[in-house]
Amino acid sequence: MELKFARTDIDTKPKKADLAKIEASVEKEESVIFYFDRENSHKDLLELQDHFEAKGKSFYMSEVKYGLSDNEYMYQVHIIN
């Protein structure tokens, strides 16, 4: 599974991260917050949730709107050990 982090600039493409990279970040910290781009499918994010909940971690996900347009949003994911 490969997910895209939220863009830091409107004109740039989102950076990609695989599951192993995300897992490494979660194992280093007690609590981690990631921001994922709107180009990610909701299904992939739900698979990510299932993966971490199966490992006994708490997973919280929400949509964060940053503009007035319908396509100006990102996903916020908070994973707690």
Coordinates of N, CA, C and O in Angstrom, one line a residue:
M1 N 0.8 -1.2 0.0 CA 0.0 0.0 0.0 C 0.9 1.2 0.0 O 1.8 1.3 0.8
E2 N 0.6 2.2 -0.9 CA 1.3 3.4 -0.9 C 0.4 4.6 -0.8 O -0.6 4.7 -1.5
L3 N 0.7 5.5 0.1 CA -0.2 6.6 0.4 C 0.6 7.9 0.1 O 1.8 7.9 0.1
K4 N -0.2 9.0 -0.2 CA 0.4 10.3 -0.5 C 0.2 11.2 0.7 O -0.9 11.4 1.1
F5 N 1.3 11.8 1.1 CA 1.2 12.8 2.2 C 0.6 14.1 1.6 O 0.7 14.4 0.4
A6 N 0.1 14.9 2.4 CA -0.5 16.2 2.0 C 0.5 17.1 1.3 O 1.7 17.1 1.7
R7 N 0.0 17.9 0.4 CA 0.9 18.8 -0.4 C 1.3 19.9 0.6 O 0.5 20.4 1.4
T8 N 2.5 20.4 0.4 CA 3.0 21.6 1.1 C 2.9 22.8 0.2 O 3.0 23.9 0.7
D9 N 2.6 22.6 -1.1 CA 2.5 23.7 -2.0 C 1.5 23.3 -3.1 O 1.4 22.1 -3.5
I10 N 0.7 24.2 -3.5 CA -0.4 23.9 -4.5 C 0.2 23.3 -5.8 O -0.4 22.4 -6.4
D11 N 1.3 23.8 -6.2 CA 1.8 23.4 -7.5 C 2.7 22.1 -7.5 O 3.0 21.6 -8.6
T12 N 3.0 21.6 -6.3 CA 3.8 20.4 -6.2 C 3.0 19.2 -6.2 O 1.8 19.2 -5.8
K13 N 3.6 18.0 -6.5 CA 2.9 16.8 -6.4 C 3.1 16.2 -5.0 O 4.1 16.5 -4.3
P14 N 2.1 15.5 -4.4 CA 2.3 15.0 -3.1 C 3.4 13.9 -3.0 O 3.6 13.2 -3.9
K15 N 4.1 13.9 -1.9 CA 5.2 12.9 -1.6 C 4.5 11.6 -1.3 O 3.5 11.5 -0.5
K16 N 5.1 10.5 -1.7 CA 4.5 9.1 -1.4 C 5.3 8.5 -0.3 O 6.4 8.7 0.0
A17 N 4.5 7.6 0.5 CA 5.1 6.9 1.6 C 4.5 5.5 1.6 O 3.3 5.3 1.4
D18 N 5.3 4.5 1.8 CA 4.7 3.1 1.8 C 4.5 2.8 3.3 O 4.8 3.5 4.2
L19 N 3.8 1.6 3.5 CA 3.4 1.2 4.8 C 4.6 1.0 5.8 O 4.5 1.4 6.9
A20 N 5.7 0.5 5.3 CA 6.9 0.3 6.1 C 7.4 1.6 6.7 O 7.8 1.7 7.9
K21 N 7.4 2.7 5.9 CA 7.9 4.0 6.3 C 6.9 4.6 7.4 O 7.4 5.1 8.4
I22 N 5.6 4.4 7.2 CA 4.6 4.9 8.2 C 4.8 4.1 9.5 O 4.8 4.7 10.6
E23 N 4.9 2.8 9.4 CA 5.1 1.9 10.6 C 6.4 2.3 11.4 O 6.3 2.3 12.6
A24 N 7.4 2.6 10.7 CA 8.7 3.0 11.3 C 8.5 4.3 12.2 O 9.0 4.4 13.3
S25 N 7.7 5.2 11.6 CA 7.5 6.5 12.3 C 6.6 6.2 13.6 O 6.8 6.8 14.6
V26 N 5.6 5.3 13.4 CA 4.8 5.0 14.6 C 5.5 4.3 15.7 O 5.3 4.6 16.8
E27 N 6.4 3.5 15.3 CA 7.2 2.7 16.3 C 8.2 3.6 17.1 O 8.4 3.4 18.3
K28 N 8.6 4.7 16.5 CA 9.6 5.6 17.1 C 8.9 6.5 18.1 O 9.5 6.9 19.1
E29 N 7.7 6.9 17.9 CA 7.0 7.9 18.7 C 5.8 7.2 19.5 O 5.3 6.2 19.0
E30 N 5.4 7.8 20.5 CA 4.3 7.4 21.3 C 2.9 7.7 20.6 O 2.0 7.0 20.6
S31 N 3.0 8.9 19.9 CA 1.8 9.4 19.2 C 2.2 10.1 18.0 O 3.1 11.0 18.0
V32 N 1.6 9.8 16.8 CA 2.0 10.4 15.6 C 0.8 10.9 14.8 O -0.3 10.3 14.8
I33 N 0.9 12.1 14.2 CA -0.1 12.7 13.4 C 0.4 12.8 12.0 O 1.5 13.4 11.8
F34 N -0.3 12.2 11.0 CA 0.0 12.3 9.6 C -1.1 13.1 8.9 O -2.3 13.0 9.3
Y35 N -0.7 13.8 7.8 CA -1.7 14.5 7.0 C -1.5 13.9 5.6 O -0.5 14.0 5.0
F36 N -2.6 13.3 5.1 CA -2.6 12.7 3.8 C -3.4 13.5 2.8 O -4.4 14.1 3.1
D37 N -2.9 13.4 1.5 CA -3.5 14.2 0.4 C -4.9 13.6 0.1 O -5.2 12.5 0.3
R38 N -5.7 14.5 -0.5 CA -7.1 14.1 -0.9 C -7.1 13.1 -2.1 O -8.1 12.5 -2.3
E39 N -6.0 12.9 -2.7 CA -5.9 11.9 -3.8 C -5.9 10.5 -3.3 O -6.1 9.6 -4.1
N40 N -5.7 10.3 -2.0 CA -5.7 8.9 -1.5 C -7.2 8.5 -1.5 O -8.1 9.3 -1.2
S41 N -7.4 7.2 -1.7 CA -8.7 6.7 -1.7 C -9.1 6.5 -0.2 O -8.3 6.1 0.6
H42 N -10.4 6.7 0.1 CA -10.9 6.5 1.4 C -10.7 5.0 1.8 O -10.4 4.7 3.0
K43 N -10.8 4.1 0.8 CA -10.7 2.7 1.0 C -9.2 2.3 1.5 O -9.1 1.5 2.4
D44 N -8.2 3.0 0.9 CA -6.8 2.8 1.4 C -6.6 3.2 2.8 O -5.9 2.6 3.6
L45 N -7.2 4.3 3.2 CA -7.1 4.8 4.5 C -7.8 3.9 5.5 O -7.3 3.7 6.7
L46 N -8.9 3.3 5.1 CA -9.6 2.4 6.0 C -8.8 1.1 6.1 O -8.7 0.5 7.2
E47 N -8.0 0.7 5.1 CA -7.1 -0.4 5.2 C -6.0 -0.1 6.2 O -5.6 -1.0 6.9
L48 N -5.5 1.1 6.1 CA -4.5 1.5 7.0 C -5.0 1.5 8.5 O -4.3 1.0 9.4
Q49 N -6.2 1.9 8.7 CA -6.8 1.8 10.0 C -6.9 0.4 10.5 O -6.5 0.1 11.6
D50 N -7.4 -0.5 9.6 CA -7.5 -1.9 10.0 C -6.1 -2.5 10.4 O -6.0 -3.3 11.3
H51 N -5.1 -2.1 9.6 CA -3.8 -2.6 9.9 C -3.3 -2.2 11.3 O -2.8 -3.1 12.0
F52 N -3.4 -1.0 11.6 CA -2.9 -0.5 12.9 C -3.8 -0.9 14.1 O -3.3 -1.2 15.2
E53 N -5.1 -1.0 13.9 CA -5.9 -1.5 14.9 C -5.7 -3.0 15.2 O -5.8 -3.4 16.4
A54 N -5.3 -3.7 14.2 CA -5.0 -5.2 14.4 C -3.7 -5.3 15.2 O -3.6 -6.3 15.9
K55 N -2.9 -4.3 15.2 CA -1.7 -4.3 16.0 C -1.9 -3.7 17.4 O -1.0 -3.6 18.2
G56 N -3.1 -3.4 17.8 CA -3.5 -2.9 19.1 C -3.3 -1.4 19.3 O -3.2 -0.9 20.4
K57 N -3.2 -0.7 18.2 CA -3.0 0.8 18.3 C -4.3 1.5 18.1 O -5.2 1.0 17.5
S58 N -4.4 2.7 18.7 CA -5.6 3.5 18.5 C -5.4 4.4 17.2 O -4.3 4.9 17.0
F59 N -6.5 4.5 16.4 CA -6.4 5.1 15.1 C -7.6 6.1 15.0 O -8.7 5.7 15.2
Y60 N -7.3 7.4 14.7 CA -8.3 8.4 14.6 C -8.1 9.1 13.2 O -7.0 9.5 13.0
M61 N -9.2 9.2 12.5 CA -9.1 9.8 11.1 C -10.2 10.8 11.0 O -11.3 10.6 11.4
S62 N -9.9 12.0 10.4 CA -10.9 13.0 10.1 C -10.5 13.7 8.8 O -9.3 13.7 8.4
E63 N -11.5 14.4 8.2 CA -11.2 15.3 7.0 C -11.0 16.7 7.6 O -11.7 17.1 8.4
V64 N -10.0 17.3 7.1 CA -9.7 18.7 7.5 C -9.9 19.6 6.2 O -9.2 19.4 5.2
K65 N -10.8 20.5 6.3 CA -11.0 21.5 5.2 C -10.1 22.7 5.4 O -10.1 23.2 6.5
Y66 N -9.5 23.1 4.3 CA -8.6 24.3 4.5 C -9.0 25.4 3.5 O -8.3 26.4 3.3
G67 N -10.1 25.2 2.8 CA -10.6 26.3 1.9 C -12.1 26.1 1.7 O -12.8 25.3 2.3
L68 N -12.7 27.0 0.8 CA -14.1 27.0 0.6 C -14.5 26.0 -0.5 O -15.7 25.6 -0.5
S69 N -13.7 25.6 -1.3 CA -14.0 24.6 -2.4 C -14.2 23.2 -1.8 O -13.6 22.9 -0.8
D70 N -15.0 22.4 -2.5 CA -15.2 21.1 -2.1 C -14.0 20.2 -2.1 O -13.9 19.2 -1.4
N71 N -13.0 20.5 -3.0 CA -11.8 19.7 -3.2 C -10.6 20.2 -2.4 O -9.5 19.8 -2.6
E72 N -10.9 21.1 -1.5 CA -9.8 21.7 -0.6 C -9.9 21.0 0.8 O -10.4 21.6 1.7
Y73 N -9.4 19.8 0.8 CA -9.4 19.1 2.1 C -8.2 18.1 2.1 O -7.6 17.8 1.1
M74 N -7.9 17.6 3.3 CA -6.9 16.6 3.5 C -7.4 15.7 4.6 O -8.4 16.0 5.3
Y75 N -6.7 14.5 4.7 CA -7.1 13.6 5.8 C -6.1 13.7 6.9 O -4.9 13.8 6.7
Q76 N -6.6 13.8 8.1 CA -5.7 13.8 9.3 C -5.8 12.5 10.0 O -6.9 12.0 10.3
V77 N -4.7 11.8 10.2 CA -4.6 10.5 10.9 C -3.8 10.6 12.1 O -2.6 11.1 12.0
H78 N -4.3 10.2 13.2 CA -3.6 10.2 14.5 C -3.5 8.8 15.0 O -4.5 8.1 15.2
I79 N -2.3 8.3 15.2 CA -2.1 6.9 15.6 C -1.4 7.0 17.0 O -0.4 7.7 17.1
I80 N -1.9 6.3 17.9 CA -1.4 6.3 19.3 C -1.0 4.8 19.7 O -1.8 3.9 19.5
N81 N 0.2 4.7 20.2 CA 0.6 3.4 20.7 C -0.1 3.0 21.9 O -0.4 3.7 22.8

